[in-house]
């Protein structure tokens, strides 16, 4: 049986990563944070190639490096989570060639998810901006996770404060608006909900409530599919 694919898209700090991880844990699915792949590309471009995010040749070189050396360890590096890398990432991710280079690895993961502790995964969950629209348009379930810009900026502000970074809420809000605009107005694979995605607004919901809503949607949708395909 082909393994199931769940696509989760949404803007930064919408809670999609936390949700994707929890669903993966609950259902025994493998989880891929595709934003980390783009972040790893920007990181390599800045730190190893010493280039600017607008340098297209360097961006392509960086994407090829990441495609050829991709590991779970690379994607888990805390160095991908710093602000200059995040800023460069949204620029690098707007490059069509970069996206094309990184596409197959994401599709391959969805098709053949890695084992979890030696056990076959029940499926794959990928989160990002274009999973339901471009990477896995035939995903079994698509979720679009969002929250107001102010709530998302507040979450990011608290997260950075906790890490000891000196930032202001206003700067984070301005930065978030700029990145949202770049992610949703770019020509290739812009951030938008797939027409068949279920939208979850996390602005006023606890992570626990968001998780149970998502699990309800997934169960309900899969039950519907099974019923539709029954002889
Ligand atoms: O989800 P994140 O904040 O880690 O994403 C970092 C950047 O990468 C963000 O600017 C959007 C971009 N991205 C993308 O364009 N496509 C994806 N599938 C995932 C992330």
Tab-separated table of C-alpha atoms and ligand atoms in Angstrom:
chain	number	residue	atom	x	y	z
A	1	UNK	CA	0.000	0.000	0.000
A	2	UNK	CA	1.336	3.489	-0.838
A	3	UNK	CA	2.103	5.383	2.338
A	4	UNK	CA	-0.060	8.334	3.308
A	5	UNK	CA	1.067	11.915	2.792
A	6	UNK	CA	-0.063	14.871	4.869
A	7	UNK	CA	0.806	18.333	3.547
A	8	UNK	CA	0.923	21.276	5.945
A	9	UNK	CA	1.458	24.805	4.708
A	10	UNK	CA	1.312	28.201	6.350
A	11	UNK	CA	3.239	31.361	7.182
A	12	UNK	CA	6.101	31.705	9.688
A	13	UNK	CA	5.228	31.157	13.368
A	14	UNK	CA	1.720	29.953	12.487
A	15	UNK	CA	2.329	26.849	14.599
A	16	UNK	CA	2.559	24.500	11.627
A	17	UNK	CA	5.921	23.016	12.644
A	18	UNK	CA	4.785	22.228	16.176
A	19	UNK	CA	1.564	20.753	14.818
A	20	UNK	CA	3.339	18.692	12.145
A	21	UNK	CA	5.726	17.229	14.737
A	22	UNK	CA	2.891	16.293	17.088
A	23	UNK	CA	0.798	14.696	14.339
A	24	UNK	CA	3.852	12.747	13.183
A	25	UNK	CA	4.438	11.508	16.729
A	26	UNK	CA	0.782	10.599	17.251
A	27	UNK	CA	0.409	8.736	13.944
A	28	UNK	CA	3.908	7.256	13.642
A	29	UNK	CA	4.683	9.269	10.514
A	30	UNK	CA	8.042	10.603	9.342
A	31	UNK	CA	8.297	14.398	9.386
A	32	UNK	CA	10.146	16.708	6.995
A	33	UNK	CA	10.529	20.428	7.734
A	34	UNK	CA	11.046	21.713	4.182
A	35	UNK	CA	11.771	25.240	5.437
A	36	UNK	CA	14.951	23.807	6.948
A	37	UNK	CA	16.067	22.701	3.466
A	38	UNK	CA	15.758	26.275	2.209
A	39	UNK	CA	17.404	27.546	5.390
A	40	UNK	CA	20.318	25.118	4.893
A	41	UNK	CA	20.720	26.526	1.372
A	42	UNK	CA	20.836	30.119	2.636
A	43	UNK	CA	23.189	29.088	5.445
A	44	UNK	CA	25.632	27.469	3.026
A	45	UNK	CA	25.457	30.495	0.733
A	46	UNK	CA	26.202	32.960	3.558
A	47	UNK	CA	28.711	30.998	5.619
A	48	UNK	CA	30.548	28.769	3.126
A	49	UNK	CA	30.311	30.687	-0.145
A	50	UNK	CA	30.443	34.045	1.634
A	51	UNK	CA	27.936	35.347	-0.890
A	52	UNK	CA	24.938	37.654	-0.822
A	53	UNK	CA	21.379	36.255	-0.965
A	54	UNK	CA	20.815	38.096	-4.246
A	55	UNK	CA	23.727	36.242	-5.913
A	56	UNK	CA	21.873	33.781	-8.133
A	57	UNK	CA	24.891	31.689	-9.145
A	58	UNK	CA	25.847	31.203	-5.504
A	59	UNK	CA	22.239	30.358	-4.579
A	60	UNK	CA	22.164	27.626	-7.232
A	61	UNK	CA	25.531	26.276	-6.078
A	62	UNK	CA	24.274	26.235	-2.482
A	63	UNK	CA	21.053	24.425	-3.440
A	64	UNK	CA	23.047	21.785	-5.321
A	65	UNK	CA	25.297	21.321	-2.297
A	66	UNK	CA	22.302	20.863	0.009
A	67	UNK	CA	20.591	18.459	-2.425
A	68	UNK	CA	23.747	16.320	-2.596
A	69	UNK	CA	24.577	16.347	1.134
A	70	UNK	CA	21.148	16.441	2.755
A	71	UNK	CA	20.973	14.750	6.178
A	72	UNK	CA	18.605	14.965	9.128
A	73	UNK	CA	21.530	16.336	11.136
A	74	UNK	CA	22.046	19.185	8.655
A	75	UNK	CA	18.385	20.182	8.942
A	76	UNK	CA	18.420	20.089	12.749
A	77	UNK	CA	21.287	22.563	13.137
A	78	UNK	CA	20.412	25.523	15.408
A	79	UNK	CA	22.579	27.653	13.097
A	80	UNK	CA	19.703	27.610	10.612
A	81	UNK	CA	17.459	29.399	13.107
A	82	UNK	CA	19.245	32.748	13.326
A	83	UNK	CA	17.809	35.933	11.881
A	84	UNK	CA	20.245	36.691	9.052
A	85	UNK	CA	19.813	33.145	7.740
A	86	UNK	CA	16.003	33.475	7.970
A	87	UNK	CA	16.093	36.756	6.059
A	88	UNK	CA	18.370	35.351	3.347
A	89	UNK	CA	16.203	32.212	3.132
A	90	UNK	CA	13.086	34.004	1.943
A	91	UNK	CA	15.176	35.618	-0.832
A	92	UNK	CA	16.884	32.395	-1.883
A	93	UNK	CA	13.531	30.538	-1.784
A	94	UNK	CA	12.083	32.920	-4.390
A	95	UNK	CA	14.573	31.636	-6.976
A	96	UNK	CA	12.866	29.227	-9.419
A	97	UNK	CA	16.053	27.277	-10.159
A	98	UNK	CA	16.764	26.792	-6.441
A	99	UNK	CA	13.236	25.451	-5.925
A	100	UNK	CA	13.571	23.096	-8.861
A	101	UNK	CA	16.881	21.714	-7.532
A	102	UNK	CA	15.316	21.033	-4.124
A	103	UNK	CA	12.015	19.608	-5.365
A	104	UNK	CA	12.905	15.958	-6.034
A	105	UNK	CA	14.360	15.361	-2.569
A	106	UNK	CA	11.088	16.542	-0.998
A	107	UNK	CA	8.962	14.367	-3.293
A	108	UNK	CA	11.203	11.381	-2.685
A	109	UNK	CA	10.790	11.801	1.081
A	110	UNK	CA	7.008	11.874	0.690
A	111	UNK	CA	7.043	8.783	-1.498
A	112	UNK	CA	9.513	6.775	0.588
A	113	UNK	CA	9.587	8.132	4.144
A	114	UNK	CA	12.492	6.952	6.317
A	115	UNK	CA	11.961	4.344	9.016
A	116	UNK	CA	11.341	5.542	12.562
A	117	UNK	CA	13.522	3.646	15.058
A	118	UNK	CA	13.724	0.716	12.660
A	119	UNK	CA	9.954	0.617	12.082
A	120	UNK	CA	8.297	1.457	8.779
A	121	UNK	CA	6.639	4.872	8.963
A	122	UNK	CA	2.870	4.982	8.436
A	123	UNK	CA	3.354	7.902	6.087
A	124	UNK	CA	5.026	11.257	5.697
A	125	UNK	CA	4.187	14.745	6.877
A	126	UNK	CA	5.849	17.618	5.077
A	127	UNK	CA	5.440	21.225	6.108
A	128	UNK	CA	6.332	24.369	4.209
A	129	UNK	CA	4.732	26.915	1.913
A	130	UNK	CA	3.987	24.982	-1.278
A	131	UNK	CA	3.572	21.374	-0.163
A	132	UNK	CA	-0.132	21.081	-0.965
A	133	UNK	CA	0.125	23.155	-4.137
A	134	UNK	CA	3.420	22.091	-5.769
A	135	UNK	CA	5.453	19.443	-3.928
A	136	UNK	CA	2.629	16.982	-3.150
A	137	UNK	CA	-0.494	18.165	-4.990
A	138	UNK	CA	-1.997	14.703	-4.510
A	139	UNK	CA	-1.391	14.556	-0.743
A	140	UNK	CA	-4.049	12.557	1.129
A	141	UNK	CA	-4.773	15.406	3.534
A	142	UNK	CA	-3.818	19.075	3.227
A	143	UNK	CA	-3.861	21.519	6.107
A	144	UNK	CA	-3.293	25.260	5.901
A	145	UNK	CA	-2.248	26.561	9.299
A	146	UNK	CA	-2.375	30.280	9.905
A	147	UNK	CA	-2.687	32.993	12.601
A	148	UNK	CA	-2.870	36.787	12.591
A	149	UNK	CA	0.391	38.600	11.851
A	150	UNK	CA	0.356	40.192	15.315
A	151	UNK	CA	-0.038	36.853	17.094
A	152	UNK	CA	2.728	35.312	14.999
A	153	UNK	CA	5.053	38.255	15.657
A	154	UNK	CA	4.361	37.996	19.385
A	155	UNK	CA	5.180	34.273	19.342
A	156	UNK	CA	8.441	34.876	17.484
A	157	UNK	CA	9.285	37.750	19.874
A	158	UNK	CA	8.814	35.514	22.923
A	159	UNK	CA	10.786	32.704	21.304
A	160	UNK	CA	13.740	35.000	20.611
A	161	UNK	CA	13.563	36.603	24.043
A	162	UNK	CA	13.752	33.146	25.579
A	163	UNK	CA	16.900	32.511	23.550
A	164	UNK	CA	18.374	35.705	25.003
A	165	UNK	CA	18.316	37.651	21.723
A	166	UNK	CA	17.814	41.393	22.033
A	167	UNK	CA	14.914	42.293	19.733
A	168	UNK	CA	11.850	44.515	19.752
A	169	UNK	CA	8.312	43.407	18.944
A	170	UNK	CA	7.987	46.187	16.334
A	171	UNK	CA	11.100	45.044	14.461
A	172	UNK	CA	9.885	41.452	14.445
A	173	UNK	CA	6.447	42.525	13.215
A	174	UNK	CA	7.938	44.613	10.386
A	175	UNK	CA	10.287	41.799	9.422
A	176	UNK	CA	7.470	39.265	9.439
A	177	UNK	CA	5.273	41.444	7.205
A	178	UNK	CA	8.134	41.855	4.762
A	179	UNK	CA	8.829	38.101	4.642
A	180	UNK	CA	5.132	37.192	4.356
A	181	UNK	CA	4.848	39.519	1.399
A	182	UNK	CA	7.919	38.042	-0.277
A	183	UNK	CA	6.715	34.444	0.314
A	184	UNK	CA	3.177	35.077	-0.909
A	185	UNK	CA	3.857	37.399	-3.827
A	186	UNK	CA	6.727	35.562	-5.465
A	187	UNK	CA	6.039	34.158	-8.911
A	188	UNK	CA	7.151	30.567	-8.233
A	189	UNK	CA	5.304	28.453	-5.689
A	190	UNK	CA	3.915	31.326	-3.597
A	191	UNK	CA	2.480	30.737	-0.143
A	192	UNK	CA	-1.243	30.073	-0.537
A	193	UNK	CA	-3.721	27.451	0.608
A	194	UNK	CA	-4.386	24.622	-1.861
A	195	UNK	CA	-7.992	24.704	-3.043
A	196	UNK	CA	-8.648	21.428	-1.202
A	197	UNK	CA	-6.838	22.352	2.032
A	198	UNK	CA	-8.509	22.567	5.445
A	199	UNK	CA	-7.633	25.858	7.121
A	200	UNK	CA	-6.867	26.007	10.844
A	201	UNK	CA	-6.490	29.423	12.464
A	202	UNK	CA	-4.311	29.022	15.567
A	203	UNK	CA	-4.567	32.669	16.764
A	204	UNK	CA	-6.836	31.890	19.697
A	205	UNK	CA	-6.310	28.175	20.171
A	206	UNK	CA	-3.974	26.247	22.436
A	207	UNK	CA	-1.533	23.817	20.754
A	208	UNK	CA	-3.561	20.980	22.322
A	209	UNK	CA	-6.816	22.185	20.729
A	210	UNK	CA	-5.078	22.705	17.388
A	211	UNK	CA	-3.761	19.143	17.514
A	212	UNK	CA	-7.158	17.610	18.268
A	213	UNK	CA	-8.802	19.678	15.507
A	214	UNK	CA	-6.141	18.497	13.040
A	215	UNK	CA	-6.485	14.853	14.090
A	216	UNK	CA	-10.288	15.127	13.688
A	217	UNK	CA	-9.833	16.549	10.185
A	218	UNK	CA	-7.341	13.836	9.220
A	219	UNK	CA	-9.485	10.995	10.604
A	220	UNK	CA	-12.669	12.388	9.057
A	221	UNK	CA	-11.078	12.929	5.687
A	222	UNK	CA	-9.420	9.521	5.554
A	223	UNK	CA	-12.668	7.799	6.616
A	224	UNK	CA	-14.462	9.640	3.801
A	225	UNK	CA	-11.828	8.500	1.298
A	226	UNK	CA	-12.103	4.870	2.454
A	227	UNK	CA	-15.903	5.011	2.171
A	228	UNK	CA	-15.666	6.541	-1.321
A	229	UNK	CA	-13.294	3.832	-2.540
A	230	UNK	CA	-15.224	0.940	-0.983
A	231	UNK	CA	-16.571	-1.558	-3.565
B	1	LIG	O1	9.120	27.620	7.566
B	1	LIG	P1	10.403	28.460	7.724
B	1	LIG	O2	10.164	29.755	8.440
B	1	LIG	O3	11.533	27.679	8.293
B	1	LIG	O4	10.808	28.839	6.217
B	1	LIG	C1	11.930	29.600	5.930
B	1	LIG	C2	11.778	30.274	4.574
B	1	LIG	O5	11.765	29.290	3.542
B	1	LIG	C3	10.526	31.131	4.405
B	1	LIG	O6	10.907	32.411	3.944
B	1	LIG	C4	9.737	30.447	3.330
B	1	LIG	C5	10.698	29.506	2.658
B	1	LIG	N1	10.057	28.231	2.328
B	1	LIG	C6	9.591	28.056	1.055
B	1	LIG	O7	9.662	28.979	0.253
B	1	LIG	N2	9.036	26.876	0.694
B	1	LIG	C7	8.908	25.880	1.578
B	1	LIG	N3	8.355	24.710	1.187
B	1	LIG	C8	9.373	26.043	2.905
B	1	LIG	C9	9.939	27.250	3.254
